[in-house]
Tab-separated table of C-alpha atoms in Angstrom:
chain	number	residue	atom	x	y	z
A	220	UNK	CA	5.549	-23.911	-40.907
A	221	UNK	CA	4.847	-22.894	-37.316
A	222	UNK	CA	5.591	-19.511	-35.875
A	223	UNK	CA	5.840	-19.466	-32.155
A	224	UNK	CA	6.625	-17.324	-29.129
A	225	UNK	CA	7.196	-18.591	-25.628
A	226	UNK	CA	8.748	-17.097	-22.439
A	227	UNK	CA	8.593	-19.759	-19.692
A	228	UNK	CA	8.406	-22.778	-21.986
A	229	UNK	CA	4.692	-23.692	-21.948
A	230	UNK	CA	3.970	-22.600	-25.610
A	231	UNK	CA	7.384	-23.878	-26.688
A	232	UNK	CA	6.491	-27.314	-25.505
A	233	UNK	CA	3.165	-27.254	-27.460
A	234	UNK	CA	4.996	-25.885	-30.597
A	235	UNK	CA	7.773	-28.327	-30.624
A	236	UNK	CA	5.373	-31.266	-29.800
A	237	UNK	CA	3.334	-30.351	-32.840
A	238	UNK	CA	6.269	-29.540	-35.158
A	239	UNK	CA	7.833	-32.823	-34.237
A	240	UNK	CA	4.742	-34.869	-35.007
A	241	UNK	CA	4.018	-33.144	-38.254
A	242	UNK	CA	7.646	-32.666	-39.403
A	243	UNK	CA	7.069	-28.874	-39.525
A	244	UNK	CA	9.681	-26.051	-39.496
A	245	UNK	CA	9.596	-23.852	-36.366
A	246	UNK	CA	10.239	-20.160	-36.566
A	247	UNK	CA	10.858	-18.328	-33.209
A	248	UNK	CA	9.107	-14.951	-33.548
A	249	UNK	CA	11.441	-12.879	-31.448
A	250	UNK	CA	14.445	-14.211	-33.456
A	251	UNK	CA	12.625	-13.497	-36.801
A	252	UNK	CA	11.977	-9.980	-35.646
A	253	UNK	CA	15.603	-9.340	-34.613
A	254	UNK	CA	16.514	-10.504	-38.142
A	255	UNK	CA	13.890	-8.431	-39.743
A	256	UNK	CA	12.550	-11.513	-41.342
A	257	UNK	CA	8.856	-11.190	-42.220
A	258	UNK	CA	8.542	-12.795	-45.667
A	259	UNK	CA	8.214	-16.534	-46.095
A	260	UNK	CA	7.686	-18.946	-48.908
A	261	UNK	CA	5.168	-21.868	-48.476
A	262	UNK	CA	5.524	-24.991	-50.595
A	263	UNK	CA	2.328	-26.290	-52.343
A	264	UNK	CA	-0.096	-27.814	-49.695
A	265	UNK	CA	1.911	-26.547	-46.658
A	266	UNK	CA	0.067	-25.732	-43.561
A	267	UNK	CA	0.681	-22.527	-41.380
A	268	UNK	CA	0.513	-22.535	-37.597
A	269	UNK	CA	0.889	-19.962	-34.813
A	270	UNK	CA	1.526	-20.839	-31.166
A	271	UNK	CA	1.788	-18.311	-28.286
A	272	UNK	CA	0.698	-17.727	-24.721
A	273	UNK	CA	-2.139	-15.506	-23.794
A	274	UNK	CA	-1.147	-12.059	-22.263
A	275	UNK	CA	-4.044	-10.215	-20.644
A	276	UNK	CA	-6.695	-11.990	-22.653
A	277	UNK	CA	-5.151	-11.397	-26.111
A	278	UNK	CA	-2.135	-12.391	-28.204
A	279	UNK	CA	1.227	-10.842	-26.910
A	280	UNK	CA	2.009	-7.593	-28.413
A	281	UNK	CA	5.082	-8.737	-30.252
A	282	UNK	CA	3.021	-11.479	-31.888
A	283	UNK	CA	0.478	-8.909	-33.103
A	284	UNK	CA	3.370	-6.725	-34.474
A	285	UNK	CA	4.905	-9.802	-36.167
A	286	UNK	CA	1.606	-10.715	-37.925
A	287	UNK	CA	1.017	-7.015	-38.960
A	288	UNK	CA	4.343	-7.242	-41.088
A	289	UNK	CA	4.079	-10.784	-42.032
A	290	UNK	CA	4.116	-11.691	-45.849
A	291	UNK	CA	3.305	-15.195	-46.880
A	292	UNK	CA	4.075	-16.211	-50.439
A	293	UNK	CA	1.860	-19.125	-51.460
A	294	UNK	CA	-1.454	-20.175	-50.346
A	295	UNK	CA	-1.491	-22.309	-47.109
A	296	UNK	CA	-3.708	-25.331	-47.119
A	297	UNK	CA	-4.739	-24.856	-43.623
A	298	UNK	CA	-4.176	-22.149	-40.987
A	299	UNK	CA	-4.322	-22.917	-37.319
A	300	UNK	CA	-3.415	-21.495	-33.871
A	301	UNK	CA	-2.767	-22.963	-30.605
A	302	UNK	CA	-2.506	-20.831	-27.452
A	303	UNK	CA	-1.567	-21.500	-23.928
A	304	UNK	CA	-3.403	-19.769	-20.967
A	305	UNK	CA	-3.731	-20.113	-17.220
A	306	UNK	CA	-7.638	-20.081	-17.199
A	307	UNK	CA	-9.246	-18.376	-20.293
A	308	UNK	CA	-8.473	-16.355	-23.395
A	309	UNK	CA	-11.204	-13.799	-23.775
A	310	UNK	CA	-11.694	-12.741	-27.457
A	311	UNK	CA	-8.250	-13.870	-28.562
A	312	UNK	CA	-9.631	-15.954	-31.361
A	313	UNK	CA	-11.649	-12.999	-32.745
A	314	UNK	CA	-8.699	-10.660	-32.480
A	315	UNK	CA	-6.290	-12.982	-34.054
A	316	UNK	CA	-8.686	-13.940	-36.856
A	317	UNK	CA	-8.998	-10.354	-37.885
A	318	UNK	CA	-5.238	-9.759	-37.801
A	319	UNK	CA	-4.624	-12.765	-39.968
A	320	UNK	CA	-7.488	-11.619	-42.290
A	321	UNK	CA	-5.756	-8.300	-42.758
A	322	UNK	CA	-2.805	-10.260	-44.177
A	323	UNK	CA	-5.031	-12.254	-46.509
A	324	UNK	CA	-5.043	-15.406	-44.386
A	325	UNK	CA	-8.153	-17.246	-43.144
A	326	UNK	CA	-7.956	-19.003	-39.722
A	327	UNK	CA	-9.295	-22.458	-39.966
A	328	UNK	CA	-8.870	-23.738	-36.396
A	329	UNK	CA	-8.005	-22.481	-32.898
A	330	UNK	CA	-6.838	-24.731	-30.127
A	331	UNK	CA	-6.476	-23.861	-26.361
A	332	UNK	CA	-4.284	-25.470	-23.781
A	333	UNK	CA	-4.582	-24.715	-20.142
A	334	UNK	CA	-1.032	-24.545	-18.650
A	335	UNK	CA	0.482	-23.509	-15.338
A	336	UNK	CA	0.196	-19.739	-14.583
A	337	UNK	CA	3.379	-17.743	-15.068
A	338	UNK	CA	2.403	-14.064	-14.614
A	339	UNK	CA	3.081	-12.924	-11.190
A	340	UNK	CA	3.469	-9.137	-11.565
A	341	UNK	CA	0.124	-8.100	-9.964
A	342	UNK	CA	-1.154	-8.378	-6.563
A	343	UNK	CA	-3.348	-11.501	-6.208
A	344	UNK	CA	-1.646	-13.281	-9.119
A	345	UNK	CA	0.797	-16.210	-8.479
A	346	UNK	CA	1.875	-19.497	-9.818
A	347	UNK	CA	-0.440	-22.523	-9.485
A	348	UNK	CA	0.008	-24.896	-6.680
A	349	UNK	CA	2.283	-27.866	-7.636
A	350	UNK	CA	-0.724	-30.297	-7.877
A	351	UNK	CA	-2.763	-27.883	-10.099
A	352	UNK	CA	0.303	-27.209	-12.358
A	353	UNK	CA	0.969	-30.917	-12.777
A	354	UNK	CA	-2.682	-31.656	-13.648
A	355	UNK	CA	-2.739	-28.942	-16.210
A	356	UNK	CA	0.437	-30.323	-17.802
A	357	UNK	CA	-0.989	-33.889	-17.793
A	358	UNK	CA	-4.195	-32.734	-19.474
A	359	UNK	CA	-2.314	-30.880	-22.071
A	360	UNK	CA	-0.194	-33.891	-22.887
A	361	UNK	CA	-3.259	-35.955	-23.073
A	362	UNK	CA	-4.924	-33.455	-25.476
A	363	UNK	CA	-1.894	-32.985	-27.879
A	364	UNK	CA	-2.342	-36.213	-29.862
A	365	UNK	CA	-5.925	-35.318	-30.534
A	366	UNK	CA	-5.061	-31.861	-31.704
A	367	UNK	CA	-2.220	-33.136	-33.845
A	368	UNK	CA	-4.678	-35.470	-35.568
A	369	UNK	CA	-7.130	-32.713	-36.255
A	370	UNK	CA	-4.399	-30.530	-37.800
A	371	UNK	CA	-3.275	-33.498	-39.927
A	372	UNK	CA	-6.866	-33.936	-41.114
A	373	UNK	CA	-7.246	-30.140	-41.514
A	374	UNK	CA	-10.320	-30.006	-39.300
A	375	UNK	CA	-12.142	-26.778	-39.030
A	376	UNK	CA	-12.518	-26.427	-35.193
A	377	UNK	CA	-12.386	-24.135	-32.150
A	378	UNK	CA	-12.150	-24.873	-28.494
A	379	UNK	CA	-11.166	-21.419	-27.215
A	380	UNK	CA	-12.089	-20.858	-23.594
A	381	UNK	CA	-13.580	-17.307	-23.571
A	382	UNK	CA	-14.365	-16.947	-19.895
A	383	UNK	CA	-16.650	-14.250	-18.337
A	384	UNK	CA	-16.721	-10.736	-19.798
A	385	UNK	CA	-14.418	-11.554	-22.706
A	386	UNK	CA	-14.903	-8.288	-24.634
A	387	UNK	CA	-14.058	-6.232	-21.620
A	388	UNK	CA	-11.137	-8.320	-20.626
A	389	UNK	CA	-9.561	-8.369	-24.095
A	390	UNK	CA	-10.397	-4.892	-25.510
A	391	UNK	CA	-10.257	-2.830	-22.361
A	392	UNK	CA	-7.754	-4.585	-19.930
A	393	UNK	CA	-5.850	-6.308	-22.649
A	394	UNK	CA	-5.600	-3.107	-24.831
A	395	UNK	CA	-4.358	-1.152	-21.853
A	396	UNK	CA	-1.931	-3.882	-20.696
A	397	UNK	CA	1.158	-2.476	-22.424
A	398	UNK	CA	0.401	1.102	-21.551
A	399	UNK	CA	1.368	0.394	-17.935
A	400	UNK	CA	3.410	-2.795	-18.082
A	401	UNK	CA	6.959	-1.945	-17.774
A	402	UNK	CA	10.365	-3.621	-16.802
A	403	UNK	CA	11.258	-0.664	-14.475
A	404	UNK	CA	10.079	-2.422	-11.312
A	405	UNK	CA	12.423	-5.474	-11.999
A	406	UNK	CA	15.524	-5.633	-9.779
A	407	UNK	CA	17.986	-8.223	-8.342
A	408	UNK	CA	18.344	-8.816	-4.712
A	409	UNK	CA	21.684	-9.611	-2.981
A	410	UNK	CA	20.956	-13.266	-3.549
A	411	UNK	CA	22.066	-12.676	-7.167
A	412	UNK	CA	25.105	-14.808	-8.035
A	413	UNK	CA	25.781	-13.112	-11.350
A	414	UNK	CA	25.124	-16.283	-13.309
A	415	UNK	CA	23.573	-14.523	-16.190
A	416	UNK	CA	20.683	-16.992	-16.485
A	417	UNK	CA	18.175	-14.166	-16.665
A	418	UNK	CA	19.959	-12.623	-19.736
A	419	UNK	CA	20.158	-16.109	-21.343
A	420	UNK	CA	16.516	-16.951	-21.121
A	421	UNK	CA	15.059	-13.532	-22.010
A	422	UNK	CA	13.352	-14.141	-25.425
A	423	UNK	CA	13.783	-10.457	-26.416
A	424	UNK	CA	17.455	-10.223	-25.204
A	425	UNK	CA	16.321	-7.305	-23.130
A	426	UNK	CA	18.669	-8.061	-20.270
A	427	UNK	CA	22.443	-7.257	-20.044
A	428	UNK	CA	24.697	-8.070	-17.147
A	429	UNK	CA	26.272	-4.828	-15.805
A	430	UNK	CA	28.659	-4.780	-12.852
A	431	UNK	CA	27.526	-8.465	-12.207
A	432	UNK	CA	23.970	-7.537	-11.953
A	433	UNK	CA	21.042	-7.718	-14.479
A	434	UNK	CA	20.001	-4.588	-16.209
A	435	UNK	CA	16.642	-4.396	-17.976
A	436	UNK	CA	16.746	-2.099	-21.198
A	437	UNK	CA	13.192	-1.100	-21.669
A	438	UNK	CA	11.997	-3.631	-24.382
A	439	UNK	CA	10.330	-6.099	-22.027
A	440	UNK	CA	7.245	-8.137	-22.974
A	441	UNK	CA	6.742	-9.033	-19.328
A	442	UNK	CA	6.922	-12.785	-19.828
A	443	UNK	CA	8.669	-13.071	-16.465
A	444	UNK	CA	11.216	-15.770	-17.764
A	445	UNK	CA	13.889	-13.880	-15.867
A	446	UNK	CA	12.019	-14.174	-12.671
A	447	UNK	CA	11.100	-17.802	-13.019
A	448	UNK	CA	14.373	-19.242	-14.284
A	449	UNK	CA	16.551	-17.501	-11.728
A	450	UNK	CA	18.179	-20.242	-9.691
A	451	UNK	CA	18.216	-18.211	-6.488
A	452	UNK	CA	14.898	-16.421	-6.904
A	453	UNK	CA	16.954	-13.192	-6.750
A	454	UNK	CA	14.804	-11.260	-9.227
A	455	UNK	CA	11.690	-9.407	-8.141
A	456	UNK	CA	9.120	-7.058	-9.587
A	457	UNK	CA	8.900	-4.380	-7.067
A	458	UNK	CA	7.009	-5.656	-4.057
A	459	UNK	CA	4.502	-7.649	-6.148
A	460	UNK	CA	6.530	-10.802	-6.459
A	461	UNK	CA	7.702	-11.096	-2.865
A	462	UNK	CA	7.144	-14.537	-1.437
A	463	UNK	CA	5.642	-15.919	-4.617
A	464	UNK	CA	6.834	-19.187	-6.275
A	465	UNK	CA	8.460	-19.900	-9.490
A	466	UNK	CA	7.610	-22.028	-12.563
A	467	UNK	CA	8.933	-22.764	-15.901
A	468	UNK	CA	8.273	-25.790	-18.200
A	469	UNK	CA	10.967	-28.360	-17.700
């Protein structure tokens, strides 16, 4: 069984690639939360995986909330996580290992995939150049078969890229991220064609279309899917996204 979360598609690609290769069931975390589904049965010898993007050098808040309520019946034969990041992950492995331990689960392996940047809501942060994004995807695809084989063989392993100042990034910046992150700055420009794509791709179903324009309802996880999937680049985050490019995994 693989639990996953994805906004712009990077982590979904990793999760589905591994699930297809291992014939594992996929559970989309936001959907499970909407259905209040936190209890799961594992068959004998079944493995347990978690796939998600890195937000501000730690697991996304909704992933942490899901794990806090998670109840697994049955002992998994192997527990692993695979994360996607633009550059590095800080102390994500340590944080996630502790969160799993609190639920009686031991993390056996942690895999890291560098994928194209998606977070554009801050000054100085933008999408990767096309050649950089293509190179990251190519390397991730090259790495996937090796990771799949390691999961199959239940290998204890970690290749998390901590980067510099991991404790400060994860525990100070990361912990404060959701205190100031908000969907209030999002708005649509006159380029909006009322297609509803933003509402369709929002993993939290946080967007409704009102009077032909998107309205954000205060439950945003700042994945920026609405911004990146908009066919007219009509969604902006205050002035911070002006002139920046778009990216989502095709």
